[in-house]
mmCIF file of C-alpha atoms and ligand atoms in Angstrom:
data_model
loop_
_atom_site.group_PDB
_atom_site.id
_atom_site.type_symbol
_atom_site.label_atom_id
_atom_site.label_comp_id
_atom_site.label_asym_id
_atom_site.label_seq_id
_atom_site.Cartn_x
_atom_site.Cartn_y
_atom_site.Cartn_z
ATOM 1 C CA UNK A 146 6.030 -7.007 -25.880
ATOM 2 C CA UNK A 147 6.158 -8.670 -22.471
ATOM 3 C CA UNK A 148 7.057 -6.362 -19.590
ATOM 4 C CA UNK A 149 9.550 -8.516 -17.666
ATOM 5 C CA UNK A 150 9.322 -6.212 -14.641
ATOM 6 C CA UNK A 151 5.904 -7.687 -13.881
ATOM 7 C CA UNK A 152 6.791 -11.377 -14.145
ATOM 8 C CA UNK A 153 7.088 -13.208 -10.811
ATOM 9 C CA UNK A 154 9.881 -15.839 -10.628
ATOM 10 C CA UNK A 155 7.783 -18.779 -11.920
ATOM 11 C CA UNK A 156 6.438 -16.800 -14.891
ATOM 12 C CA UNK A 157 9.900 -15.539 -15.773
ATOM 13 C CA UNK A 158 11.047 -19.159 -15.813
ATOM 14 C CA UNK A 159 8.184 -20.083 -18.122
ATOM 15 C CA UNK A 160 9.081 -17.135 -20.342
ATOM 16 C CA UNK A 161 12.690 -18.339 -20.544
ATOM 17 C CA UNK A 162 11.556 -21.925 -21.215
ATOM 18 C CA UNK A 163 9.399 -20.682 -24.100
ATOM 19 C CA UNK A 164 12.533 -19.120 -25.588
ATOM 20 C CA UNK A 165 14.313 -22.462 -25.201
ATOM 21 C CA UNK A 166 16.456 -21.155 -22.339
ATOM 22 C CA UNK A 167 17.497 -23.003 -19.168
ATOM 23 C CA UNK A 168 15.885 -22.090 -15.796
ATOM 24 C CA UNK A 169 19.070 -20.420 -14.514
ATOM 25 C CA UNK A 170 18.519 -17.697 -17.129
ATOM 26 C CA UNK A 171 15.442 -16.615 -15.185
ATOM 27 C CA UNK A 172 17.594 -16.125 -12.085
ATOM 28 C CA UNK A 173 20.093 -14.093 -14.088
ATOM 29 C CA UNK A 174 17.324 -11.900 -15.461
ATOM 30 C CA UNK A 175 15.793 -11.465 -12.012
ATOM 31 C CA UNK A 176 19.155 -10.301 -10.696
ATOM 32 C CA UNK A 177 19.715 -7.858 -13.491
ATOM 33 C CA UNK A 178 16.232 -6.403 -13.383
ATOM 34 C CA UNK A 179 15.504 -6.256 -9.677
ATOM 35 C CA UNK A 180 18.819 -6.534 -7.909
ATOM 36 C CA UNK A 181 20.874 -4.368 -10.229
ATOM 37 C CA UNK A 182 17.932 -2.192 -11.318
ATOM 38 C CA UNK A 183 18.842 -2.436 -14.996
ATOM 39 C CA UNK A 184 16.301 -1.587 -17.700
ATOM 40 C CA UNK A 185 18.569 -2.069 -20.690
ATOM 41 C CA UNK A 186 19.073 -5.599 -22.029
ATOM 42 C CA UNK A 187 22.378 -4.463 -23.549
ATOM 43 C CA UNK A 188 23.832 -4.031 -20.044
ATOM 44 C CA UNK A 189 23.249 -7.690 -19.113
ATOM 45 C CA UNK A 190 26.829 -8.732 -19.737
ATOM 46 C CA UNK A 191 26.580 -12.375 -18.674
ATOM 47 C CA UNK A 192 23.618 -13.027 -20.982
ATOM 48 C CA UNK A 193 24.536 -14.227 -24.478
ATOM 49 C CA UNK A 194 24.416 -11.652 -27.241
ATOM 50 C CA UNK A 195 21.879 -13.745 -29.150
ATOM 51 C CA UNK A 196 19.477 -13.837 -26.199
ATOM 52 C CA UNK A 197 19.945 -10.136 -25.521
ATOM 53 C CA UNK A 198 18.934 -9.430 -29.098
ATOM 54 C CA UNK A 199 15.856 -11.643 -28.821
ATOM 55 C CA UNK A 200 14.883 -9.875 -25.607
ATOM 56 C CA UNK A 201 15.155 -6.467 -27.253
ATOM 57 C CA UNK A 202 12.720 -7.717 -29.922
ATOM 58 C CA UNK A 203 10.187 -9.373 -27.630
ATOM 59 C CA UNK A 204 10.368 -7.802 -24.162
ATOM 60 C CA UNK A 205 10.669 -4.593 -22.179
ATOM 61 C CA UNK A 206 11.442 -3.517 -18.602
ATOM 62 C CA UNK A 207 9.043 -0.679 -17.922
ATOM 63 C CA UNK A 208 8.092 0.974 -14.612
ATOM 64 C CA UNK A 209 5.474 3.735 -14.199
ATOM 65 C CA UNK A 210 6.611 7.295 -15.043
ATOM 66 C CA UNK A 211 7.543 9.592 -12.172
ATOM 67 C CA UNK A 212 5.414 12.730 -12.301
ATOM 68 C CA UNK A 213 6.675 14.383 -9.154
ATOM 69 C CA UNK A 214 9.457 13.598 -6.689
ATOM 70 C CA UNK A 215 9.445 15.505 -3.394
ATOM 71 C CA UNK A 216 11.573 15.260 -0.278
ATOM 72 C CA UNK A 217 10.352 16.580 3.074
ATOM 73 C CA UNK A 218 12.477 18.347 5.660
ATOM 74 C CA UNK A 219 12.627 15.118 7.713
ATOM 75 C CA UNK A 220 13.920 13.087 4.737
ATOM 76 C CA UNK A 221 10.590 11.453 3.860
ATOM 77 C CA UNK A 222 10.475 11.168 0.094
ATOM 78 C CA UNK A 223 7.383 10.848 -2.010
ATOM 79 C CA UNK A 224 6.926 9.936 -5.640
ATOM 80 C CA UNK A 225 3.788 10.634 -7.611
ATOM 81 C CA UNK A 226 3.558 8.097 -10.423
ATOM 82 C CA UNK A 227 1.566 8.268 -13.600
ATOM 83 C CA UNK A 228 -0.428 5.092 -14.260
ATOM 84 C CA UNK A 229 -2.577 6.069 -17.240
ATOM 85 C CA UNK A 230 -5.046 8.811 -18.076
ATOM 86 C CA UNK A 231 -6.226 10.656 -14.984
ATOM 87 C CA UNK A 232 -4.636 8.049 -12.743
ATOM 88 C CA UNK A 233 -1.871 8.786 -10.303
ATOM 89 C CA UNK A 234 -0.581 6.759 -7.401
ATOM 90 C CA UNK A 235 1.966 7.460 -4.733
ATOM 91 C CA UNK A 236 4.907 5.743 -3.092
ATOM 92 C CA UNK A 237 6.533 7.025 0.090
ATOM 93 C CA UNK A 238 9.974 6.293 1.538
ATOM 94 C CA UNK A 239 10.369 6.834 5.276
ATOM 95 C CA UNK A 240 13.997 6.765 6.488
ATOM 96 C CA UNK A 241 14.652 5.932 10.129
ATOM 97 C CA UNK A 242 17.872 5.366 12.026
ATOM 98 C CA UNK A 243 18.085 1.616 11.668
ATOM 99 C CA UNK A 244 15.758 1.001 8.741
ATOM 100 C CA UNK A 245 14.087 2.461 5.692
ATOM 101 C CA UNK A 246 10.461 1.697 4.922
ATOM 102 C CA UNK A 247 8.801 1.970 1.539
ATOM 103 C CA UNK A 248 5.041 2.398 1.484
ATOM 104 C CA UNK A 249 3.567 0.972 -1.720
ATOM 105 C CA UNK A 250 0.174 1.419 -3.412
ATOM 106 C CA UNK A 251 -1.869 -1.488 -4.761
ATOM 107 C CA UNK A 252 -4.775 0.196 -6.555
ATOM 108 C CA UNK A 253 -5.581 3.515 -8.196
ATOM 109 C CA UNK A 254 -8.274 4.694 -5.787
ATOM 110 C CA UNK A 255 -10.174 2.290 -3.541
ATOM 111 C CA UNK A 256 -13.711 0.932 -3.602
ATOM 112 C CA UNK A 257 -14.093 0.453 0.139
ATOM 113 C CA UNK A 258 -14.972 4.023 1.055
ATOM 114 C CA UNK A 259 -13.698 4.246 4.612
ATOM 115 C CA UNK A 260 -15.130 7.528 5.810
ATOM 116 C CA UNK A 261 -11.838 9.092 7.010
ATOM 117 C CA UNK A 262 -9.684 8.105 4.011
ATOM 118 C CA UNK A 263 -9.002 10.423 1.105
ATOM 119 C CA UNK A 264 -8.201 7.506 -1.232
ATOM 120 C CA UNK A 265 -11.631 6.067 -0.411
ATOM 121 C CA UNK A 266 -13.247 9.408 -1.208
ATOM 122 C CA UNK A 267 -11.768 9.309 -4.720
ATOM 123 C CA UNK A 268 -13.589 6.105 -5.536
ATOM 124 C CA UNK A 269 -12.133 3.120 -7.332
ATOM 125 C CA UNK A 270 -10.333 3.427 -10.602
ATOM 126 C CA UNK A 271 -8.515 0.174 -11.244
ATOM 127 C CA UNK A 272 -6.197 -2.498 -9.927
ATOM 128 C CA UNK A 273 -2.490 -1.910 -10.453
ATOM 129 C CA UNK A 274 -0.609 -4.484 -12.513
ATOM 130 C CA UNK A 275 2.270 -6.499 -11.036
ATOM 131 C CA UNK A 276 4.719 -4.263 -12.926
ATOM 132 C CA UNK A 277 3.106 -1.156 -11.445
ATOM 133 C CA UNK A 278 3.267 -2.560 -7.919
ATOM 134 C CA UNK A 279 6.815 -3.938 -7.980
ATOM 135 C CA UNK A 280 7.802 -1.001 -10.196
ATOM 136 C CA UNK A 281 7.411 1.253 -7.141
ATOM 137 C CA UNK A 282 10.095 -0.691 -5.280
ATOM 138 C CA UNK A 283 12.251 -0.867 -8.400
ATOM 139 C CA UNK A 284 12.029 2.896 -8.953
ATOM 140 C CA UNK A 285 12.644 3.767 -5.309
ATOM 141 C CA UNK A 286 15.693 1.490 -5.138
ATOM 142 C CA UNK A 287 17.155 3.166 -8.195
ATOM 143 C CA UNK A 288 16.358 6.652 -6.949
ATOM 144 C CA UNK A 289 17.792 6.034 -3.479
ATOM 145 C CA UNK A 290 20.978 4.399 -4.732
ATOM 146 C CA UNK A 291 21.211 0.654 -4.381
ATOM 147 C CA UNK A 292 24.451 0.415 -2.429
ATOM 148 C CA UNK A 293 25.846 -3.007 -1.593
ATOM 149 C CA UNK A 294 23.155 -5.480 -0.724
ATOM 150 C CA UNK A 295 23.609 -5.243 3.061
ATOM 151 C CA UNK A 296 23.255 -1.490 2.946
ATOM 152 C CA UNK A 297 20.140 -1.191 0.848
ATOM 153 C CA UNK A 298 18.208 1.872 1.941
ATOM 154 C CA UNK A 299 14.905 0.012 1.752
ATOM 155 C CA UNK A 300 14.838 -2.634 4.480
ATOM 156 C CA UNK A 301 11.065 -2.910 4.889
ATOM 157 C CA UNK A 302 8.043 -2.708 2.616
ATOM 158 C CA UNK A 303 4.516 -1.926 3.769
ATOM 159 C CA UNK A 304 1.491 -2.333 1.508
ATOM 160 C CA UNK A 305 -0.160 0.705 3.070
ATOM 161 C CA UNK A 306 -0.335 3.190 0.216
ATOM 162 C CA UNK A 307 -3.411 3.737 -1.906
ATOM 163 C CA UNK A 308 -5.887 0.917 -2.304
ATOM 164 C CA UNK A 309 -6.909 -2.313 -0.610
ATOM 165 C CA UNK A 310 -4.171 -4.856 -1.398
ATOM 166 C CA UNK A 311 -6.355 -7.902 -0.763
ATOM 167 C CA UNK A 312 -8.862 -6.640 -3.340
ATOM 168 C CA UNK A 313 -6.074 -6.953 -5.933
ATOM 169 C CA UNK A 314 -5.008 -10.310 -4.562
ATOM 170 C CA UNK A 315 -3.221 -12.063 -7.441
ATOM 171 C CA UNK A 316 -1.160 -9.072 -8.538
ATOM 172 C CA UNK A 317 -0.206 -8.171 -4.979
ATOM 173 C CA UNK A 318 0.872 -11.741 -4.187
ATOM 174 C CA UNK A 319 2.938 -11.922 -7.406
ATOM 175 C CA UNK A 320 4.634 -8.626 -6.514
ATOM 176 C CA UNK A 321 5.311 -9.823 -2.957
ATOM 177 C CA UNK A 322 6.889 -13.015 -4.330
ATOM 178 C CA UNK A 323 9.386 -10.793 -6.101
ATOM 179 C CA UNK A 324 10.006 -8.816 -2.908
ATOM 180 C CA UNK A 325 10.810 -12.074 -1.103
ATOM 181 C CA UNK A 326 12.878 -13.767 -3.840
ATOM 182 C CA UNK A 327 16.605 -13.865 -3.083
ATOM 183 C CA UNK A 328 17.511 -13.109 -6.694
ATOM 184 C CA UNK A 329 15.209 -10.072 -6.705
ATOM 185 C CA UNK A 330 14.852 -8.058 -3.450
ATOM 186 C CA UNK A 331 15.468 -10.771 -0.853
ATOM 187 C CA UNK A 332 13.312 -9.247 1.888
ATOM 188 C CA UNK A 333 12.293 -11.572 4.704
ATOM 189 C CA UNK A 334 8.579 -12.240 5.231
ATOM 190 C CA UNK A 335 8.777 -10.347 8.511
ATOM 191 C CA UNK A 336 9.879 -7.228 6.675
ATOM 192 C CA UNK A 337 6.993 -7.181 4.232
ATOM 193 C CA UNK A 338 3.739 -6.034 5.831
ATOM 194 C CA UNK A 339 0.344 -6.119 4.189
ATOM 195 C CA UNK A 340 -2.321 -3.836 5.604
ATOM 196 C CA UNK A 341 -5.975 -4.687 5.057
ATOM 197 C CA UNK A 342 -9.292 -3.195 6.043
ATOM 198 C CA UNK A 343 -10.416 -6.754 6.786
ATOM 199 C CA UNK A 344 -11.441 -8.874 3.782
ATOM 200 C CA UNK A 345 -11.841 -12.076 5.781
ATOM 201 C CA UNK A 346 -11.800 -14.743 3.010
ATOM 202 C CA UNK A 347 -8.770 -13.064 1.416
ATOM 203 C CA UNK A 348 -6.908 -13.078 4.758
ATOM 204 C CA UNK A 349 -7.375 -16.856 4.788
ATOM 205 C CA UNK A 350 -6.158 -17.114 1.199
ATOM 206 C CA UNK A 351 -3.115 -14.988 1.964
ATOM 207 C CA UNK A 352 -2.175 -17.284 4.822
ATOM 208 C CA UNK A 353 -1.887 -20.147 2.313
ATOM 209 C CA UNK A 354 -0.543 -18.245 -0.698
ATOM 210 C CA UNK A 355 2.032 -15.872 0.740
ATOM 211 C CA UNK A 356 2.108 -15.332 4.502
ATOM 212 C CA UNK A 357 3.772 -12.035 5.378
ATOM 213 C CA UNK A 358 3.418 -9.746 8.393
ATOM 214 C CA UNK A 359 -0.212 -8.651 8.717
ATOM 215 C CA UNK A 360 -1.642 -5.297 9.767
ATOM 216 C CA UNK A 361 -5.397 -4.891 10.130
ATOM 217 C CA UNK A 362 -7.155 -1.536 10.052
ATOM 218 C CA UNK A 363 -9.470 -1.899 13.014
ATOM 219 C CA UNK A 364 -10.180 1.747 13.968
ATOM 220 C CA UNK A 365 -13.111 0.944 16.276
ATOM 221 C CA UNK A 366 -13.785 -1.423 19.180
ATOM 222 C CA UNK A 367 -17.386 -2.283 18.238
ATOM 223 C CA UNK A 368 -19.379 -3.085 15.100
ATOM 224 C CA UNK A 369 -21.674 -0.088 15.370
ATOM 225 C CA UNK A 370 -18.816 2.399 15.124
ATOM 226 C CA UNK A 371 -16.731 0.304 12.735
ATOM 227 C CA UNK A 372 -19.699 -0.027 10.335
ATOM 228 C CA UNK A 373 -19.610 3.739 10.073
ATOM 229 C CA UNK A 374 -15.836 4.163 9.683
ATOM 230 C CA UNK A 375 -14.943 1.021 7.720
ATOM 231 C CA UNK A 376 -18.100 0.022 5.805
ATOM 232 C CA UNK A 377 -16.720 -3.414 4.798
ATOM 233 C CA UNK A 378 -17.333 -4.269 8.469
ATOM 234 C CA UNK A 379 -21.023 -4.780 7.599
ATOM 235 C CA UNK A 380 -19.938 -7.760 5.530
ATOM 236 C CA UNK A 381 -17.134 -9.011 7.792
ATOM 237 C CA UNK A 382 -17.850 -7.939 11.370
ATOM 238 C CA UNK A 383 -15.216 -7.667 14.084
ATOM 239 C CA UNK A 384 -15.757 -11.145 15.552
ATOM 240 C CA UNK A 385 -15.163 -12.846 12.185
ATOM 241 C CA UNK A 386 -12.230 -10.569 11.435
ATOM 242 C CA UNK A 387 -10.479 -11.355 14.710
ATOM 243 C CA UNK A 388 -11.046 -15.093 14.212
ATOM 244 C CA UNK A 389 -9.346 -14.803 10.800
ATOM 245 C CA UNK A 390 -6.430 -12.965 12.463
ATOM 246 C CA UNK A 391 -5.976 -15.804 14.959
ATOM 247 C CA UNK A 392 -6.014 -18.357 12.112
ATOM 248 C CA UNK A 393 -3.501 -16.246 10.210
ATOM 249 C CA UNK A 394 -1.022 -16.123 13.065
ATOM 250 C CA UNK A 395 -0.718 -19.926 13.010
ATOM 251 C CA UNK A 396 1.150 -19.682 9.697
ATOM 252 C CA UNK A 397 2.466 -16.152 9.746
ATOM 253 C CA UNK A 398 6.107 -15.115 10.017
ATOM 254 C CA UNK A 399 5.245 -13.044 13.074
ATOM 255 C CA UNK A 400 3.320 -14.358 16.062
ATOM 256 C CA UNK A 401 1.116 -11.301 16.347
ATOM 257 C CA UNK A 402 -1.087 -9.074 14.217
ATOM 258 C CA UNK A 403 -0.721 -5.311 14.226
ATOM 259 C CA UNK A 404 -3.992 -3.452 14.595
ATOM 260 C CA UNK A 405 -4.059 0.040 13.169
ATOM 261 C CA UNK A 406 -6.318 2.524 14.901
ATOM 262 C CA UNK A 407 -6.719 5.991 13.411
ATOM 263 C CA UNK A 408 -7.310 8.545 16.175
ATOM 264 C CA UNK A 409 -10.321 10.706 15.309
ATOM 265 C CA UNK A 410 -11.142 13.529 17.665
ATOM 266 C CA UNK A 411 -14.390 12.870 19.561
ATOM 267 C CA UNK A 412 -15.230 9.817 17.436
ATOM 268 C CA UNK A 413 -13.223 6.786 18.614
ATOM 269 C CA UNK A 414 -10.663 8.244 21.033
ATOM 270 C CA UNK A 415 -12.427 8.214 24.429
ATOM 271 C CA UNK A 416 -11.124 6.146 27.378
ATOM 272 C CA UNK A 417 -14.287 4.022 27.102
ATOM 273 C CA UNK A 418 -13.259 3.064 23.548
ATOM 274 C CA UNK A 419 -9.806 2.065 24.806
ATOM 275 C CA UNK A 420 -11.289 -0.124 27.553
ATOM 276 C CA UNK A 421 -13.655 -1.736 25.067
ATOM 277 C CA UNK A 422 -10.729 -2.368 22.717
ATOM 278 C CA UNK A 423 -8.790 -4.125 25.479
ATOM 279 C CA UNK A 424 -11.748 -6.466 26.043
ATOM 280 C CA UNK A 425 -12.239 -7.136 22.327
ATOM 281 C CA UNK A 426 -8.563 -7.924 21.728
ATOM 282 C CA UNK A 427 -8.098 -10.062 24.818
ATOM 283 C CA UNK A 428 -7.764 -13.332 22.857
ATOM 284 C CA UNK A 429 -5.701 -12.087 19.929
ATOM 285 C CA UNK A 430 -1.887 -11.900 20.119
ATOM 286 C CA UNK A 431 -1.399 -8.366 18.864
ATOM 287 C CA UNK A 432 0.189 -4.965 18.904
ATOM 288 C CA UNK A 433 -1.706 -1.749 18.382
ATOM 289 C CA UNK A 434 -0.493 1.155 16.295
ATOM 290 C CA UNK A 435 -2.324 4.414 16.977
ATOM 291 C CA UNK A 436 -2.302 6.664 13.893
ATOM 292 C CA UNK A 437 -2.979 10.362 14.357
ATOM 293 C CA UNK A 438 -5.572 11.242 11.699
ATOM 294 C CA UNK A 439 -4.135 13.006 8.642
ATOM 295 C CA UNK A 440 -6.620 15.714 7.807
ATOM 296 C CA UNK A 441 -7.659 16.487 4.223
ATOM 297 C CA UNK A 442 -10.094 19.095 2.882
ATOM 298 C CA UNK A 443 -13.764 18.526 3.775
ATOM 299 C CA UNK A 444 -12.967 15.278 5.598
ATOM 300 C CA UNK A 445 -15.333 16.146 8.420
ATOM 301 C CA UNK A 446 -12.861 14.758 10.982
ATOM 302 C CA UNK A 447 -10.117 16.236 13.137
ATOM 303 C CA UNK A 448 -6.958 14.718 14.592
ATOM 304 C CA UNK A 449 -7.276 13.617 18.220
ATOM 305 C CA UNK A 450 -5.518 15.835 20.721
ATOM 306 C CA UNK A 451 -2.165 14.702 22.067
ATOM 307 C CA UNK A 452 -3.553 14.073 25.557
ATOM 308 C CA UNK A 453 -6.346 11.872 24.187
ATOM 309 C CA UNK A 454 -3.814 9.767 22.263
ATOM 310 C CA UNK A 455 -1.514 9.451 25.303
ATOM 311 C CA UNK A 456 -4.427 8.463 27.568
ATOM 312 C CA UNK A 457 -5.647 5.901 25.042
ATOM 313 C CA UNK A 458 -2.165 4.424 24.730
ATOM 314 C CA UNK A 459 -1.733 4.257 28.515
ATOM 315 C CA UNK A 460 -4.978 2.315 28.943
ATOM 316 C CA UNK A 461 -3.865 -0.266 26.361
ATOM 317 C CA UNK A 462 -0.338 -0.475 27.802
ATOM 318 C CA UNK A 463 -1.676 -0.967 31.334
ATOM 319 C CA UNK A 464 -3.488 -4.005 29.959
ATOM 320 C CA UNK A 465 -0.240 -5.265 28.464
ATOM 321 C CA UNK A 466 -1.042 -4.524 24.855
ATOM 322 C CA UNK A 467 2.127 -3.210 23.216
ATOM 323 C CA UNK A 468 1.066 0.099 21.723
ATOM 324 C CA UNK A 469 2.930 2.519 19.500
ATOM 325 C CA UNK A 470 1.902 5.934 18.256
ATOM 326 C CA UNK A 471 2.798 6.533 14.641
ATOM 327 C CA UNK A 472 4.996 9.540 14.143
ATOM 328 C CA UNK A 473 3.609 11.933 11.589
ATOM 329 C CA UNK A 474 6.222 12.122 8.882
ATOM 330 C CA UNK A 475 6.611 14.289 5.824
ATOM 331 C CA UNK A 476 3.810 16.667 6.846
ATOM 332 C CA UNK A 477 5.275 19.427 4.687
ATOM 333 C CA UNK A 478 4.896 17.339 1.527
ATOM 334 C CA UNK A 479 1.510 15.812 2.419
ATOM 335 C CA UNK A 480 3.099 12.382 2.687
ATOM 336 C CA UNK A 481 -0.054 10.908 4.176
ATOM 337 C CA UNK A 482 -2.344 8.292 2.761
ATOM 338 C CA UNK A 483 -3.708 9.292 -0.621
ATOM 339 C CA UNK A 484 -3.139 13.003 -0.224
ATOM 340 C CA UNK A 485 -0.835 13.975 -3.060
ATOM 341 C CA UNK A 486 -2.513 11.736 -5.595
ATOM 342 C CA UNK A 487 -5.824 13.045 -4.308
ATOM 343 C CA UNK A 488 -4.788 16.547 -5.158
ATOM 344 C CA UNK A 489 -3.973 15.620 -8.740
ATOM 345 C CA UNK A 490 -7.105 13.532 -9.101
ATOM 346 C CA UNK A 491 -9.273 16.453 -8.020
ATOM 347 C CA UNK A 492 -7.540 18.742 -10.416
ATOM 348 C CA UNK A 493 -8.069 16.385 -13.329
ATOM 349 C CA UNK A 494 -11.731 16.020 -12.421
ATOM 350 C CA UNK A 495 -12.145 19.775 -12.354
ATOM 351 C CA UNK A 496 -10.369 19.870 -15.663
ATOM 352 C CA UNK A 497 -12.767 17.271 -17.075
ATOM 353 C CA UNK A 498 -15.739 19.323 -15.906
ATOM 354 C CA UNK A 499 -14.320 22.450 -17.474
ATOM 355 C CA UNK A 500 -13.839 20.571 -20.729
ATOM 356 C CA UNK A 501 -17.344 19.155 -20.578
ATOM 357 C CA UNK A 502 -18.748 22.630 -20.008
ATOM 358 C CA UNK A 503 -16.838 24.003 -22.958
ATOM 359 C CA UNK A 504 -18.012 21.180 -25.193
ATOM 360 C CA UNK A 505 -21.709 21.350 -24.281
ATOM 361 C CA UNK A 506 -23.224 24.756 -24.296
ATOM 362 C CA UNK A 507 -26.776 23.313 -23.829
ATOM 363 C CA UNK A 508 -28.433 24.916 -20.805
ATOM 364 C CA UNK A 509 -29.459 21.609 -19.174
ATOM 365 C CA UNK A 510 -25.863 20.329 -19.162
ATOM 366 C CA UNK A 511 -24.658 23.683 -17.905
ATOM 367 C CA UNK A 512 -27.190 23.667 -15.077
ATOM 368 C CA UNK A 513 -26.190 20.133 -14.063
ATOM 369 C CA UNK A 514 -22.508 20.962 -14.116
ATOM 370 C CA UNK A 515 -23.044 24.107 -12.088
ATOM 371 C CA UNK A 516 -25.080 22.154 -9.584
ATOM 372 C CA UNK A 517 -22.245 19.615 -9.182
ATOM 373 C CA UNK A 518 -19.622 22.264 -8.797
ATOM 374 C CA UNK A 519 -21.806 24.092 -6.289
HETATM 375 N N1 SAH S 1022 -6.482 -0.388 2.348
HETATM 376 C C1 SAH S 1022 -5.584 -0.833 3.333
HETATM 377 C C2 SAH S 1022 -4.200 -0.261 3.201
HETATM 378 C C3 SAH S 1022 -4.063 1.175 2.804
HETATM 379 S S1 SAH S 1022 -4.523 2.401 3.964
HETATM 380 C C4 SAH S 1022 -6.129 -0.569 4.716
HETATM 381 O O1 SAH S 1022 -7.142 0.113 4.841
HETATM 382 O O2 SAH S 1022 -5.561 -1.095 5.663
HETATM 383 C C5 SAH S 1022 -3.186 2.341 5.167
HETATM 384 C C6 SAH S 1022 -3.604 2.814 6.548
HETATM 385 O O3 SAH S 1022 -3.844 4.221 6.566
HETATM 386 C C7 SAH S 1022 -4.888 2.152 7.023
HETATM 387 O O4 SAH S 1022 -4.790 1.770 8.354
HETATM 388 C C8 SAH S 1022 -5.877 3.276 6.854
HETATM 389 O O5 SAH S 1022 -6.999 3.086 7.646
HETATM 390 C C9 SAH S 1022 -5.046 4.481 7.250
HETATM 391 N N2 SAH S 1022 -5.604 5.771 6.825
HETATM 392 C C10 SAH S 1022 -6.384 6.044 5.752
HETATM 393 N N3 SAH S 1022 -6.687 7.358 5.718
HETATM 394 C C11 SAH S 1022 -6.099 7.925 6.777
HETATM 395 C C12 SAH S 1022 -6.021 9.262 7.272
HETATM 396 N N4 SAH S 1022 -6.616 10.273 6.650
HETATM 397 N N5 SAH S 1022 -5.306 9.481 8.392
HETATM 398 C C13 SAH S 1022 -4.656 8.456 9.016
HETATM 399 N N6 SAH S 1022 -4.692 7.190 8.597
HETATM 400 C C14 SAH S 1022 -5.403 6.922 7.489
HETATM 401 FE FE1 SF4 S 1023 -9.452 1.764 0.982
HETATM 402 FE FE2 SF4 S 1023 -7.771 1.422 3.052
HETATM 403 FE FE3 SF4 S 1023 -8.689 3.871 2.394
HETATM 404 FE FE4 SF4 S 1023 -10.343 2.081 3.462
HETATM 405 S S1 SF4 S 1023 -8.545 2.996 4.443
HETATM 406 S S2 SF4 S 1023 -10.804 3.405 1.699
HETATM 407 S S3 SF4 S 1023 -9.619 0.193 2.556
HETATM 408 S S4 SF4 S 1023 -7.376 2.584 1.168
#
């Protein structure tokens, strides 16, 4: 069974060709699956009965299962999706007056271990498939009501959920091709943003393969501090990262890069850090988005105080760097990076330990387990 949800336009065409169908069939299927949100071949009324029957035999349209669906007081909605044993990912919809943004995950867990990120603390589980990535947009569109095309609730997509999208390059690019395709979601390149912790060679590849708006998680104005917060910096230091950003802008749909900067109390939020940041960014067309830290248990960090954030922003603005402060949304449903999935992950790990303890009554195993649990 081929899951058609995960086939980007060119592969869907190849699939149709293999069935002896003309290329326009692929467009029809794209429209039914992604535009109309249909998962039943029987509903595809302009597709011949014979083809519909062949599709039922050989293909499926399958998105991840929704495990939990929560809406916050401010309208932020969060889905927890099941992606295999002990694996859960999350998707968040953030409604605003003039737009609606969907935040999509690209991996179950993340290998990059940024010190302030709860997804990073969970470790890496696996890359999501194309169907699991685009399936988040498909599910959210269906859940939010599609409306007529001009009034779609989701106007923007950000690859800022769990995982490092550039570490799952091929699947993320294939999913973004569907986001951009007029027969599927028809989003403009400016309305699809990929956020990366800074995998320099992959930024260059993205520029050629599928340039979309780029956000880079900078979080520190110098290598010493960034090595600590974003360990991949040891491999791709700030100078190389910023050079890649400048190269990217030459081909990108937007003429600037957005730098994300998580505000950690007493760590990276002093005026001196802001001044250093201004110097470091002087040659890069950019905007800066300050993100108040979202605390999670035993993170070891605290959110910067409001005055520290305002002072930091003012220093950047005075130097003519457009700076925004991200509003904290959906606090009452933990709609922050990796939090809800983190909760489930922890629970399943505890469960696994309990099961292991029950299975092995040997004292050595017991001692080890007790040591790990503390
Ligand atoms: N892996 C990619 C995209 C996912 S993380 C990246 O790192 O860019 C999306 C954004 O949330 C990143 O800027 C990340 O640094 C930030 N983030 C992670 N944990 C956070 C936390 N606890 N509080 C605030 N922002 C966080
Ligand atoms: Fe991974 Fe991004 Fe979290 Fe870093 S901040 S651990 S790259 S998800």
